[in-house]
Amino acid sequence: MRRGAGIIAAGALFAATTLAQRKDGVVQWGIQRRQPPPETYTRVRKRASTFEEIITNEEARGGYFATCRLGTPGQDLTLQLDTGSSDIWVPDPTAKVCSKSGTEGCALGTFNPDRSSTFKVVGQGDFDINYVDGSSSKGDYFTDVFQIGGATLQNMTMGLGVNTDIAYGLVGVGYALNEAIVGTTQSTASVYPNLPVNMVKEKLINTVAYSLWLNDLDSSSGNILFGGIDTQKYKGDLTRINILPTTQGLYTSFAVAMTSLIAVSPSGQDTLTSKAFPMPVVLDSGTTLSYLPTDLALQVWKEVGALYSPEFELAVLPCDMQNSEGYFSFGFGGPSGPQINVSMDELVLDLTSGRAPVFNTGPYKGMDACEFGIQNFSSAPYLLGDTFLRSAYVVYDLVNNQVGLAATDFNSTESNIVPFPSLSAHIPSATIAPDQSQATIRPSVTTPAYAASAGFTDSAGVNGSENAACGLPPAFGAAQLSVVGLSMVFAMLGSGMFLL
Ligand SMILES: *[C@@H]1O[C@H](CO)[C@@H](O)[C@H](O)[C@H]1NC(C)=O
Ligand SMILES: *[C@@H]1O[C@H](CO)[C@@H](O)[C@H](O)[C@H]1NC(C)=O
Ligand SMILES: *[C@@H]1O[C@H](CO)[C@@H](O)[C@H](O)[C@H]1NC(C)=O
Ligand SMILES: *[C@@H]1O[C@H](CO)[C@@H](O)[C@H](O)[C@H]1NC(C)=O
Ligand SMILES: *[C@@H]1O[C@H](CO)[C@@H](O)[C@H](O)[C@H]1NC(C)=O
C-alpha cells in the first residue's frame, strides 16, 4: 500500500478555490434525465439544473460504474465513479493492461485519441495518479468533449492512462485541490476545473454538489445526481455535518468525524470504543470495503464472529452471517449528529467470483466463507467505502464543505428531485447537526461486554458459543486463494492529517 502517494508538502499554501467567485447560472427548475440525444440536448440545456446518471454495481470489479462518452465522434466507455479522487482518466488502447483478453483486459472500453477530432494534449506526461491500494495510471493530460448523464462538457480536462495497471478508467469527483497534478506540481496554480466544477462553470448545475445513492448490495444499480438531491431516496431527515479540513485548512477529501459505533443485535447492544475516536473517515465510493482502526475492527469482528485470515489478509466469516439480524450504528459529528445503521446483509460479500472457499478447520469447518465488509487499517484516515455507503444517502456539497447524511431508502422507485437553487446554497431539506463542536471530545476507551455478540450469530443460525472460544486463524485450501482480488481502494489522499 502506498498510502503516502500524492502527498502535498506540508506548508504548501493554497489559495482559496475560485469556486465562490464564479458567476451563478440562470436559476431554472428542470430535470435533465439520462442520455437524451445530444442534438436535442443542446436546446434544453439552459433549463436543466440537475443531471442523473445511473451507476451500475459491478460486484465482480468491486465498484460502481457509469457509462460516459468521450471525443468527436463519441466513444463510449464505462468508468468507475470515485469520490476518493478528483481526476477523470481513461485507458489508452496501447496500455499494456489492455492487451489482456476478456474481463482481465479493457473490456469496459478504451479511448483512442487518434479517432477524436477534438482531442488536444494540454499536459504532456503530466498525468500521474497513485491510489491508496498501490495501483496507478500515467500519461498525458488532454481536453476533449465529455458526456455523462445527459450533460455535455465541451472542454473537459482528463488523463490518458498509457502506463496503468487498472483495466478501466475512473471518474473522480472529489475536490479539485486533490487532482493528481496538484500533488505533482505542489502548486495550486495547476488546478483545473474537474467534473463537478466544470459543470457549474458551464452552467449545467448551480453549485458544486451531487448526491449518491448506491442502493442495496443485491441491487444492480444506484445513481449519482449532479446539482440536486432526491427526497424519495432516503428515509427520515437529511442532516448536514462538516467536512474536515486538513491541518493546513484545506479541503481535499470527504473526511468527516466519526464519533461512535454501536453494535446492536437481538441479545443486546454494545458501545464500541477506540483510541482513535473521534476519527476522520473518508466517504469513498471508490473503495469496495470499509477500513477502521485495528482496535475497533477487532471488536466489530468479535461481535459478528469474523476471523482474520492471514492467507487472505482479510477478516472473513461464514456467508450465512448475511442472515443475521444484527447491525452497526455509525455516529457522526458528535452525540447529536446523524446515525447510519448498517445491517449484516450489507456487510457479507462474496470472497471470489466463483464458488465460495470453504473453512477447512476451526469453528466454521465446512461452511462457505465470505469477506466481511469491515476491515482494518493501521493509521488514519480511515475509509468508509461501498459496504457503508450503500446504507446511506450522501449529499456532497463542495462549496460549503458539508455532507448531508440520511438512511437510504433501499429499492425506492419514486423520485422527487430538488436542485440546489444557487451557487453556495445549502443542501436542500437538510438541517445542520447541532453541537458539532462536541465531535472533538475523546471518549474513554473501555472493553465492551459483547452483549450483542450471541445475537449476531444466533440469529444467523451460526453457532455463536463456539466461535468466541476460537482464537485460531481459519484455514483454506491453497488452490482457492488465487481467485481473490475484488476489493479496490481508489482513494488519493492528498494529506493524511485532518483537523479534528
Ligand atoms: C479548456 O480548458 C482548459 C483547462 O481548464 C483551459 O486552459 C482552456 O482555456 C479551455 N479552452 C477553451 C477553448 O475554453
Ligand atoms: C432490493 O432489491 C433486491 C433485488 O433487486 C433484493 O434482493 C433486496 O432484498 C431488496 N432490498 C430491500 C431492502 O428490500
Ligand atoms: C439506528 O439504530 C439506533 C440504535 O439501535 C436506533 O436508535 C435508531 O432508531 C436506528 N435508526 C434507524 C433510522 O433505523
Ligand atoms: C489487521 O489486523 C490483523 C489481525 O490483528 C493484523 O495481523 C494486520 O496486520 C492488521 N492489518 C493492518 C493493515 O493493520
Ligand atoms: C454449538 O456449540 C456447542 C458448544 O460447542 C455444541 O455443544 C453444539 O452442539 C453446537 N451446535 C451446533 C448446531 O453445531
mmCIF file of C-alpha atoms in Angstrom, residues 78-438:
data_model
loop_
_atom_site.group_PDB
_atom_site.id
_atom_site.type_symbol
_atom_site.label_atom_id
_atom_site.label_comp_id
_atom_site.label_asym_id
_atom_site.label_seq_id
_atom_site.Cartn_x
_atom_site.Cartn_y
_atom_site.Cartn_z
ATOM 1 C CA THR A 78 -17.708 2.550 -18.764
ATOM 2 C CA LEU A 79 -15.836 4.278 -15.950
ATOM 3 C CA GLN A 80 -15.746 3.762 -12.201
ATOM 4 C CA LEU A 81 -17.235 6.553 -10.144
ATOM 5 C CA ASP A 82 -14.857 7.640 -7.385
ATOM 6 C CA THR A 83 -15.471 10.222 -4.672
ATOM 7 C CA GLY A 84 -11.988 9.486 -3.305
ATOM 8 C CA SER A 85 -10.075 11.062 -6.186
ATOM 9 C CA SER A 86 -10.543 14.062 -8.452
ATOM 10 C CA ASP A 87 -9.414 13.290 -11.988
ATOM 11 C CA ILE A 88 -11.224 11.645 -14.884
ATOM 12 C CA TRP A 89 -8.892 9.336 -16.727
ATOM 13 C CA VAL A 90 -9.349 6.761 -19.443
ATOM 14 C CA PRO A 91 -7.177 3.870 -20.607
ATOM 15 C CA ASP A 92 -5.318 4.329 -23.895
ATOM 16 C CA PRO A 93 -5.674 1.350 -26.265
ATOM 17 C CA THR A 94 -1.893 0.894 -26.199
ATOM 18 C CA ALA A 95 -1.797 0.426 -22.409
ATOM 19 C CA LYS A 96 -0.233 -2.951 -21.653
ATOM 20 C CA VAL A 97 -3.094 -3.990 -19.363
ATOM 21 C CA CYS A 98 -5.451 -3.658 -22.362
ATOM 22 C CA SER A 99 -3.612 -6.333 -24.336
ATOM 23 C CA LYS A 100 -5.030 -8.986 -21.993
ATOM 24 C CA SER A 101 -8.196 -10.637 -23.186
ATOM 25 C CA GLY A 102 -11.670 -10.861 -21.662
ATOM 26 C CA THR A 103 -12.540 -9.257 -18.335
ATOM 27 C CA GLU A 104 -8.827 -9.067 -17.450
ATOM 28 C CA GLY A 105 -8.313 -6.655 -20.330
ATOM 29 C CA CYS A 106 -10.014 -3.349 -21.046
ATOM 30 C CA ALA A 107 -13.469 -4.815 -21.719
ATOM 31 C CA LEU A 108 -15.121 -1.644 -20.385
ATOM 32 C CA GLY A 109 -13.625 0.403 -23.189
ATOM 33 C CA THR A 110 -10.550 2.414 -24.129
ATOM 34 C CA PHE A 111 -10.244 5.897 -25.581
ATOM 35 C CA ASN A 112 -8.420 6.193 -28.870
ATOM 36 C CA PRO A 113 -7.233 9.811 -29.158
ATOM 37 C CA ASP A 114 -6.373 9.386 -32.850
ATOM 38 C CA ARG A 115 -10.056 8.910 -33.579
ATOM 39 C CA SER A 116 -11.235 12.121 -31.936
ATOM 40 C CA SER A 117 -11.096 15.372 -33.890
ATOM 41 C CA THR A 118 -11.471 17.442 -30.719
ATOM 42 C CA PHE A 119 -8.674 15.755 -28.725
ATOM 43 C CA LYS A 120 -5.946 18.120 -27.537
ATOM 44 C CA VAL A 121 -2.940 17.362 -25.331
ATOM 45 C CA VAL A 122 -2.615 20.028 -22.626
ATOM 46 C CA GLY A 123 -0.011 18.476 -20.365
ATOM 47 C CA GLN A 124 2.379 16.040 -21.956
ATOM 48 C CA GLY A 125 3.477 13.409 -19.432
ATOM 49 C CA ASP A 126 1.892 15.418 -16.614
ATOM 50 C CA PHE A 127 -0.801 12.922 -15.645
ATOM 51 C CA ASP A 128 0.388 10.676 -12.806
ATOM 52 C CA ILE A 129 -2.079 9.332 -10.280
ATOM 53 C CA ASN A 130 -1.396 6.862 -7.466
ATOM 54 C CA TYR A 131 -4.186 5.322 -5.416
ATOM 55 C CA VAL A 132 -4.033 4.068 -1.844
ATOM 56 C CA ASP A 133 -4.085 0.411 -2.963
ATOM 57 C CA GLY A 134 -0.846 0.904 -4.909
ATOM 58 C CA SER A 135 -2.392 0.970 -8.374
ATOM 59 C CA SER A 136 -1.588 3.876 -10.678
ATOM 60 C CA SER A 137 -2.066 5.485 -14.053
ATOM 61 C CA LYS A 138 0.266 7.745 -16.012
ATOM 62 C CA GLY A 139 0.274 9.610 -19.316
ATOM 63 C CA ASP A 140 -0.814 12.957 -20.722
ATOM 64 C CA TYR A 141 -3.461 15.412 -19.621
ATOM 65 C CA PHE A 142 -5.773 16.267 -22.505
ATOM 66 C CA THR A 143 -9.009 18.097 -23.159
ATOM 67 C CA ASP A 144 -11.944 16.756 -25.123
ATOM 68 C CA VAL A 145 -15.731 16.539 -25.135
ATOM 69 C CA PHE A 146 -17.082 14.510 -22.206
ATOM 70 C CA GLN A 147 -20.657 13.365 -21.656
ATOM 71 C CA ILE A 148 -22.204 11.876 -18.531
ATOM 72 C CA GLY A 149 -25.855 11.521 -17.550
ATOM 73 C CA GLY A 150 -27.047 13.678 -20.437
ATOM 74 C CA ALA A 151 -24.652 16.524 -19.598
ATOM 75 C CA THR A 152 -22.046 17.550 -22.162
ATOM 76 C CA LEU A 153 -18.808 19.271 -21.244
ATOM 77 C CA GLN A 154 -17.133 20.635 -24.379
ATOM 78 C CA ASN A 155 -13.733 21.183 -22.816
ATOM 79 C CA MET A 156 -13.074 18.638 -20.090
ATOM 80 C CA THR A 157 -9.559 18.080 -18.820
ATOM 81 C CA MET A 158 -8.779 14.378 -18.389
ATOM 82 C CA GLY A 159 -5.866 11.997 -18.044
ATOM 83 C CA LEU A 160 -4.886 9.457 -20.678
ATOM 84 C CA GLY A 161 -3.693 6.263 -18.994
ATOM 85 C CA VAL A 162 -0.878 4.994 -21.178
ATOM 86 C CA ASN A 163 1.008 3.320 -18.342
ATOM 87 C CA THR A 164 -1.507 1.790 -15.990
ATOM 88 C CA ASP A 165 -2.269 -1.426 -14.152
ATOM 89 C CA ILE A 166 -6.010 -0.671 -13.996
ATOM 90 C CA ALA A 167 -8.078 -2.056 -16.858
ATOM 91 C CA TYR A 168 -10.697 0.700 -16.845
ATOM 92 C CA GLY A 169 -10.850 4.415 -16.276
ATOM 93 C CA LEU A 170 -12.223 6.415 -13.378
ATOM 94 C CA VAL A 171 -14.415 9.451 -12.927
ATOM 95 C CA GLY A 172 -13.003 11.172 -9.869
ATOM 96 C CA VAL A 173 -15.480 13.696 -8.466
ATOM 97 C CA GLY A 174 -13.603 14.821 -5.348
ATOM 98 C CA TYR A 175 -12.219 18.265 -4.524
ATOM 99 C CA ALA A 176 -10.263 19.933 -7.341
ATOM 100 C CA LEU A 177 -7.431 20.513 -4.839
ATOM 101 C CA ASN A 178 -6.920 16.749 -4.770
ATOM 102 C CA GLU A 179 -6.237 16.487 -8.503
ATOM 103 C CA ALA A 180 -3.135 14.440 -9.168
ATOM 104 C CA ILE A 181 -1.499 17.405 -10.924
ATOM 105 C CA VAL A 182 -1.595 19.465 -7.720
ATOM 106 C CA GLY A 183 0.347 16.741 -5.918
ATOM 107 C CA THR A 184 2.821 16.515 -8.788
ATOM 108 C CA THR A 185 3.488 20.226 -9.159
ATOM 109 C CA GLN A 186 2.916 21.095 -5.475
ATOM 110 C CA SER A 187 1.139 24.166 -6.734
ATOM 111 C CA THR A 188 -2.481 25.297 -6.794
ATOM 112 C CA ALA A 189 -1.728 27.171 -9.987
ATOM 113 C CA SER A 190 -2.150 23.851 -11.780
ATOM 114 C CA VAL A 191 -5.685 23.210 -10.502
ATOM 115 C CA TYR A 192 -8.078 22.774 -13.415
ATOM 116 C CA PRO A 193 -11.884 22.686 -13.253
ATOM 117 C CA ASN A 194 -12.628 18.995 -12.699
ATOM 118 C CA LEU A 195 -16.015 17.458 -13.488
ATOM 119 C CA PRO A 196 -18.269 18.943 -10.781
ATOM 120 C CA VAL A 197 -16.578 22.356 -11.014
ATOM 121 C CA ASN A 198 -16.742 22.350 -14.812
ATOM 122 C CA MET A 199 -20.459 21.521 -14.689
ATOM 123 C CA VAL A 200 -21.011 24.708 -12.688
ATOM 124 C CA LYS A 201 -18.717 26.711 -14.949
ATOM 125 C CA GLU A 202 -20.745 25.553 -17.943
ATOM 126 C CA LYS A 203 -23.947 26.472 -16.059
ATOM 127 C CA LEU A 204 -25.228 22.911 -16.216
ATOM 128 C CA ILE A 205 -25.762 22.826 -12.459
ATOM 129 C CA ASN A 206 -25.971 25.664 -9.965
ATOM 130 C CA THR A 207 -23.421 24.654 -7.385
ATOM 131 C CA VAL A 208 -20.631 22.162 -6.899
ATOM 132 C CA ALA A 209 -22.636 19.382 -5.293
ATOM 133 C CA TYR A 210 -24.094 15.970 -6.017
ATOM 134 C CA SER A 211 -25.919 13.139 -4.285
ATOM 135 C CA LEU A 212 -25.033 9.494 -4.300
ATOM 136 C CA TRP A 213 -27.497 6.652 -3.888
ATOM 137 C CA LEU A 214 -25.771 3.282 -4.184
ATOM 138 C CA ASN A 215 -28.793 1.239 -3.112
ATOM 139 C CA ASP A 216 -28.800 -2.359 -1.896
ATOM 140 C CA LEU A 217 -25.885 -4.784 -2.248
ATOM 141 C CA ASP A 218 -28.282 -7.073 -4.127
ATOM 142 C CA SER A 219 -29.409 -4.326 -6.465
ATOM 143 C CA SER A 220 -27.567 -3.886 -9.727
ATOM 144 C CA SER A 221 -27.634 -0.115 -9.839
ATOM 145 C CA GLY A 222 -27.892 3.167 -7.990
ATOM 146 C CA ASN A 223 -27.371 6.698 -9.210
ATOM 147 C CA ILE A 224 -25.440 9.913 -8.920
ATOM 148 C CA LEU A 225 -27.386 13.147 -9.171
ATOM 149 C CA PHE A 226 -25.342 16.233 -10.008
ATOM 150 C CA GLY A 227 -26.678 19.539 -8.731
ATOM 151 C CA GLY A 228 -29.514 18.287 -6.559
ATOM 152 C CA ILE A 229 -30.993 15.846 -4.075
ATOM 153 C CA ASP A 230 -33.757 13.283 -4.470
ATOM 154 C CA THR A 231 -36.001 13.370 -1.412
ATOM 155 C CA GLN A 232 -37.507 9.972 -2.297
ATOM 156 C CA LYS A 233 -34.219 8.144 -1.984
ATOM 157 C CA TYR A 234 -33.805 8.441 1.783
ATOM 158 C CA LYS A 235 -35.792 7.940 4.973
ATOM 159 C CA GLY A 236 -36.001 10.301 7.895
ATOM 160 C CA ASP A 237 -34.132 13.583 7.903
ATOM 161 C CA LEU A 238 -31.124 14.662 5.940
ATOM 162 C CA THR A 239 -28.550 16.041 8.374
ATOM 163 C CA ARG A 240 -25.600 18.221 7.428
ATOM 164 C CA ILE A 241 -22.216 17.700 9.011
ATOM 165 C CA ASN A 242 -18.954 19.474 8.346
ATOM 166 C CA ILE A 243 -16.238 18.081 6.147
ATOM 167 C CA LEU A 244 -12.882 18.202 7.929
ATOM 168 C CA PRO A 245 -10.138 20.398 6.522
ATOM 169 C CA THR A 246 -6.516 19.306 6.618
ATOM 170 C CA THR A 247 -4.236 20.761 9.267
ATOM 171 C CA GLN A 248 -3.359 23.428 6.673
ATOM 172 C CA GLY A 249 -7.011 24.413 6.468
ATOM 173 C CA LEU A 250 -7.574 22.901 3.025
ATOM 174 C CA TYR A 251 -10.435 20.778 1.769
ATOM 175 C CA THR A 252 -9.044 17.853 -0.174
ATOM 176 C CA SER A 253 -11.059 14.743 0.789
ATOM 177 C CA PHE A 254 -14.539 13.887 2.033
ATOM 178 C CA ALA A 255 -13.305 13.301 5.545
ATOM 179 C CA VAL A 256 -15.891 13.595 8.318
ATOM 180 C CA ALA A 257 -15.737 12.996 12.060
ATOM 181 C CA MET A 258 -16.916 9.516 13.010
ATOM 182 C CA THR A 259 -17.689 9.759 16.696
ATOM 183 C CA SER A 260 -19.362 6.481 17.713
ATOM 184 C CA LEU A 261 -20.040 2.902 16.740
ATOM 185 C CA ILE A 262 -22.688 0.749 18.388
ATOM 186 C CA ALA A 263 -23.285 -2.965 17.773
ATOM 187 C CA VAL A 264 -26.954 -3.963 18.081
ATOM 188 C CA SER A 265 -28.443 -7.470 17.951
ATOM 189 C CA PRO A 266 -31.400 -9.359 19.449
ATOM 190 C CA SER A 267 -29.242 -10.225 22.501
ATOM 191 C CA GLY A 268 -28.263 -6.651 23.383
ATOM 192 C CA GLN A 269 -26.117 -3.724 22.351
ATOM 193 C CA ASP A 270 -22.543 -2.602 22.878
ATOM 194 C CA THR A 271 -20.891 0.772 22.539
ATOM 195 C CA LEU A 272 -17.568 0.059 20.882
ATOM 196 C CA THR A 273 -14.592 2.266 21.648
ATOM 197 C CA SER A 274 -11.251 3.062 20.092
ATOM 198 C CA LYS A 275 -8.183 5.071 20.919
ATOM 199 C CA ALA A 276 -8.738 6.754 17.548
ATOM 200 C CA PHE A 277 -12.147 8.289 18.396
ATOM 201 C CA PRO A 278 -13.102 10.855 17.244
ATOM 202 C CA MET A 279 -11.690 9.693 13.937
ATOM 203 C CA PRO A 280 -11.561 11.165 10.462
ATOM 204 C CA VAL A 281 -13.180 8.777 7.978
ATOM 205 C CA VAL A 282 -13.252 9.405 4.246
ATOM 206 C CA LEU A 283 -16.540 8.673 2.474
ATOM 207 C CA ASP A 284 -15.130 6.990 -0.605
ATOM 208 C CA SER A 285 -17.263 5.346 -3.281
ATOM 209 C CA GLY A 286 -14.110 4.076 -4.997
ATOM 210 C CA THR A 287 -13.311 1.807 -2.065
ATOM 211 C CA THR A 288 -15.125 -1.523 -2.000
ATOM 212 C CA LEU A 289 -14.895 -2.292 1.724
ATOM 213 C CA SER A 290 -14.626 -0.127 4.840
ATOM 214 C CA TYR A 291 -11.486 0.252 6.922
ATOM 215 C CA LEU A 292 -11.460 1.095 10.639
ATOM 216 C CA PRO A 293 -8.575 1.222 13.116
ATOM 217 C CA THR A 294 -7.484 -2.233 14.207
ATOM 218 C CA ASP A 295 -8.571 -1.834 17.864
ATOM 219 C CA LEU A 296 -12.107 -1.018 16.723
ATOM 220 C CA ALA A 297 -12.151 -3.576 13.900
ATOM 221 C CA LEU A 298 -11.200 -6.321 16.377
ATOM 222 C CA GLN A 299 -14.284 -5.504 18.468
ATOM 223 C CA VAL A 300 -16.506 -5.458 15.395
ATOM 224 C CA TRP A 301 -15.120 -8.829 14.282
ATOM 225 C CA LYS A 302 -15.683 -10.289 17.745
ATOM 226 C CA GLU A 303 -19.314 -9.161 17.699
ATOM 227 C CA VAL A 304 -20.011 -10.935 14.417
ATOM 228 C CA GLY A 305 -17.618 -13.862 14.867
ATOM 229 C CA ALA A 306 -15.394 -12.796 11.957
ATOM 230 C CA LEU A 307 -11.878 -14.224 11.922
ATOM 231 C CA TYR A 308 -8.765 -12.616 10.472
ATOM 232 C CA SER A 309 -7.286 -14.786 7.748
ATOM 233 C CA PRO A 310 -3.553 -14.190 7.273
ATOM 234 C CA GLU A 311 -3.850 -16.105 3.981
ATOM 235 C CA PHE A 312 -6.320 -13.629 2.519
ATOM 236 C CA GLU A 313 -5.139 -10.727 4.704
ATOM 237 C CA LEU A 314 -8.812 -10.121 5.375
ATOM 238 C CA ALA A 315 -11.401 -10.718 8.067
ATOM 239 C CA VAL A 316 -13.711 -13.497 6.889
ATOM 240 C CA LEU A 317 -16.893 -15.039 8.235
ATOM 241 C CA PRO A 318 -19.488 -17.657 7.284
ATOM 242 C CA CYS A 319 -21.624 -16.476 4.360
ATOM 243 C CA ASP A 320 -24.696 -17.423 6.427
ATOM 244 C CA MET A 321 -23.985 -14.368 8.582
ATOM 245 C CA GLN A 322 -25.758 -12.282 5.937
ATOM 246 C CA ASN A 323 -28.963 -13.556 7.561
ATOM 247 C CA SER A 324 -28.013 -12.131 10.952
ATOM 248 C CA GLU A 325 -30.423 -9.642 12.476
ATOM 249 C CA GLY A 326 -27.590 -7.630 13.982
ATOM 250 C CA TYR A 327 -26.482 -4.211 12.710
ATOM 251 C CA PHE A 328 -23.944 -1.477 13.376
ATOM 252 C CA SER A 329 -24.907 2.085 14.078
ATOM 253 C CA PHE A 330 -22.275 4.586 12.884
ATOM 254 C CA GLY A 331 -22.415 8.015 14.533
ATOM 255 C CA PHE A 332 -21.015 11.230 13.019
ATOM 256 C CA GLY A 333 -20.397 14.802 14.084
ATOM 257 C CA GLY A 334 -20.808 14.275 17.828
ATOM 258 C CA PRO A 335 -23.509 12.850 20.109
ATOM 259 C CA SER A 336 -26.326 14.826 18.434
ATOM 260 C CA GLY A 337 -25.162 14.049 14.912
ATOM 261 C CA PRO A 338 -26.633 11.657 12.352
ATOM 262 C CA GLN A 339 -26.505 7.884 12.753
ATOM 263 C CA ILE A 340 -26.396 5.422 9.897
ATOM 264 C CA ASN A 341 -27.369 1.822 10.592
ATOM 265 C CA VAL A 342 -25.684 -0.833 8.501
ATOM 266 C CA SER A 343 -27.246 -4.283 8.650
ATOM 267 C CA MET A 344 -25.361 -7.538 8.229
ATOM 268 C CA ASP A 345 -26.825 -8.312 4.816
ATOM 269 C CA GLU A 346 -24.867 -5.282 3.536
ATOM 270 C CA LEU A 347 -21.657 -6.457 5.198
ATOM 271 C CA VAL A 348 -21.197 -10.026 3.952
ATOM 272 C CA LEU A 349 -19.643 -10.166 0.478
ATOM 273 C CA ASP A 350 -18.513 -12.902 -1.861
ATOM 274 C CA LEU A 351 -14.819 -13.567 -1.458
ATOM 275 C CA THR A 352 -14.384 -14.806 -5.006
ATOM 276 C CA SER A 353 -16.356 -14.632 -8.203
ATOM 277 C CA GLY A 354 -16.618 -18.430 -8.392
ATOM 278 C CA ARG A 355 -17.553 -20.944 -5.711
ATOM 279 C CA ALA A 356 -17.003 -19.698 -2.172
ATOM 280 C CA PRO A 357 -13.936 -21.039 -0.343
ATOM 281 C CA VAL A 358 -14.820 -23.431 2.472
ATOM 282 C CA PHE A 359 -13.442 -23.215 6.014
ATOM 283 C CA ASN A 360 -11.146 -26.259 6.341
ATOM 284 C CA THR A 361 -10.690 -26.112 10.093
ATOM 285 C CA GLY A 362 -11.935 -24.302 13.166
ATOM 286 C CA PRO A 363 -15.415 -23.451 14.380
ATOM 287 C CA TYR A 364 -16.820 -22.880 10.896
ATOM 288 C CA LYS A 365 -15.399 -26.063 9.372
ATOM 289 C CA GLY A 366 -17.318 -26.992 6.226
ATOM 290 C CA MET A 367 -19.113 -23.645 5.934
ATOM 291 C CA ASP A 368 -18.770 -21.266 2.991
ATOM 292 C CA ALA A 369 -16.503 -18.317 3.729
ATOM 293 C CA CYS A 370 -17.304 -14.741 2.793
ATOM 294 C CA GLU A 371 -15.456 -11.457 3.049
ATOM 295 C CA PHE A 372 -16.516 -9.141 5.845
ATOM 296 C CA GLY A 373 -17.344 -5.577 4.858
ATOM 297 C CA ILE A 374 -15.371 -4.010 7.720
ATOM 298 C CA GLN A 375 -11.604 -4.451 7.612
ATOM 299 C CA ASN A 376 -8.700 -2.817 9.454
ATOM 300 C CA PHE A 377 -6.142 -0.137 8.727
ATOM 301 C CA SER A 378 -3.255 0.757 10.965
ATOM 302 C CA SER A 379 -3.482 4.532 10.665
ATOM 303 C CA ALA A 380 -5.784 7.452 9.825
ATOM 304 C CA PRO A 381 -7.536 8.472 7.712
ATOM 305 C CA TYR A 382 -9.872 5.524 7.781
ATOM 306 C CA LEU A 383 -12.209 4.797 4.895
ATOM 307 C CA LEU A 384 -15.921 4.135 4.671
ATOM 308 C CA GLY A 385 -16.389 2.542 1.281
ATOM 309 C CA ASP A 386 -19.295 0.932 -0.513
ATOM 310 C CA THR A 387 -20.121 -1.501 2.313
ATOM 311 C CA PHE A 388 -21.024 1.551 4.410
ATOM 312 C CA LEU A 389 -22.199 3.914 1.679
ATOM 313 C CA ARG A 390 -24.962 1.641 0.394
ATOM 314 C CA SER A 391 -26.839 2.191 3.653
ATOM 315 C CA ALA A 392 -26.524 5.967 3.471
ATOM 316 C CA TYR A 393 -27.863 8.643 1.163
ATOM 317 C CA VAL A 394 -24.953 11.058 0.913
ATOM 318 C CA VAL A 395 -25.043 14.587 -0.471
ATOM 319 C CA TYR A 396 -21.616 16.112 -1.140
ATOM 320 C CA ASP A 397 -21.558 19.911 -1.006
ATOM 321 C CA LEU A 398 -18.104 21.055 -2.108
ATOM 322 C CA VAL A 399 -18.811 24.765 -1.724
ATOM 323 C CA ASN A 400 -19.995 24.829 1.892
ATOM 324 C CA ASN A 401 -17.762 21.860 2.706
ATOM 325 C CA GLN A 402 -20.539 19.775 4.191
ATOM 326 C CA VAL A 403 -22.090 16.396 3.580
ATOM 327 C CA GLY A 404 -25.742 15.551 4.101
ATOM 328 C CA LEU A 405 -26.418 12.104 5.549
ATOM 329 C CA ALA A 406 -29.638 10.115 5.855
ATOM 330 C CA ALA A 407 -30.673 6.452 5.935
ATOM 331 C CA THR A 408 -31.029 5.197 2.385
ATOM 332 C CA ASP A 409 -34.456 4.153 1.125
ATOM 333 C CA PHE A 410 -33.469 0.832 -0.406
ATOM 334 C CA ASN A 411 -35.014 -0.023 -3.766
ATOM 335 C CA SER A 412 -37.043 3.191 -3.876
ATOM 336 C CA THR A 413 -38.700 3.574 -7.263
ATOM 337 C CA GLU A 414 -40.059 7.046 -6.527
ATOM 338 C CA SER A 415 -38.240 10.230 -7.362
ATOM 339 C CA ASN A 416 -38.555 13.850 -6.277
ATOM 340 C CA ILE A 417 -35.578 15.842 -7.417
ATOM 341 C CA VAL A 418 -34.825 19.162 -5.761
ATOM 342 C CA PRO A 419 -31.995 21.170 -7.356
ATOM 343 C CA PHE A 420 -29.664 23.364 -5.334
ATOM 344 C CA PRO A 421 -31.134 26.779 -6.163
ATOM 345 C CA SER A 422 -27.885 28.707 -6.453
ATOM 346 C CA LEU A 423 -24.154 28.648 -6.004
ATOM 347 C CA SER A 424 -23.239 28.136 -2.351
ATOM 348 C CA ALA A 425 -26.853 27.347 -1.370
ATOM 349 C CA HIS A 426 -27.005 24.834 1.443
ATOM 350 C CA ILE A 427 -28.170 21.265 0.878
ATOM 351 C CA PRO A 428 -31.958 21.494 0.331
ATOM 352 C CA SER A 429 -34.215 19.991 3.035
ATOM 353 C CA ALA A 430 -31.257 19.339 5.324
ATOM 354 C CA THR A 431 -30.779 20.541 8.875
ATOM 355 C CA ILE A 432 -27.389 21.149 10.416
ATOM 356 C CA ALA A 433 -26.273 18.715 13.106
ATOM 357 C CA PRO A 434 -26.249 20.638 16.399
ATOM 358 C CA ASP A 435 -23.231 20.831 18.690
ATOM 359 C CA GLN A 436 -20.664 19.616 16.217
ATOM 360 C CA SER A 437 -18.007 21.171 18.404
ATOM 361 C CA GLN A 438 -18.594 18.171 20.665
#
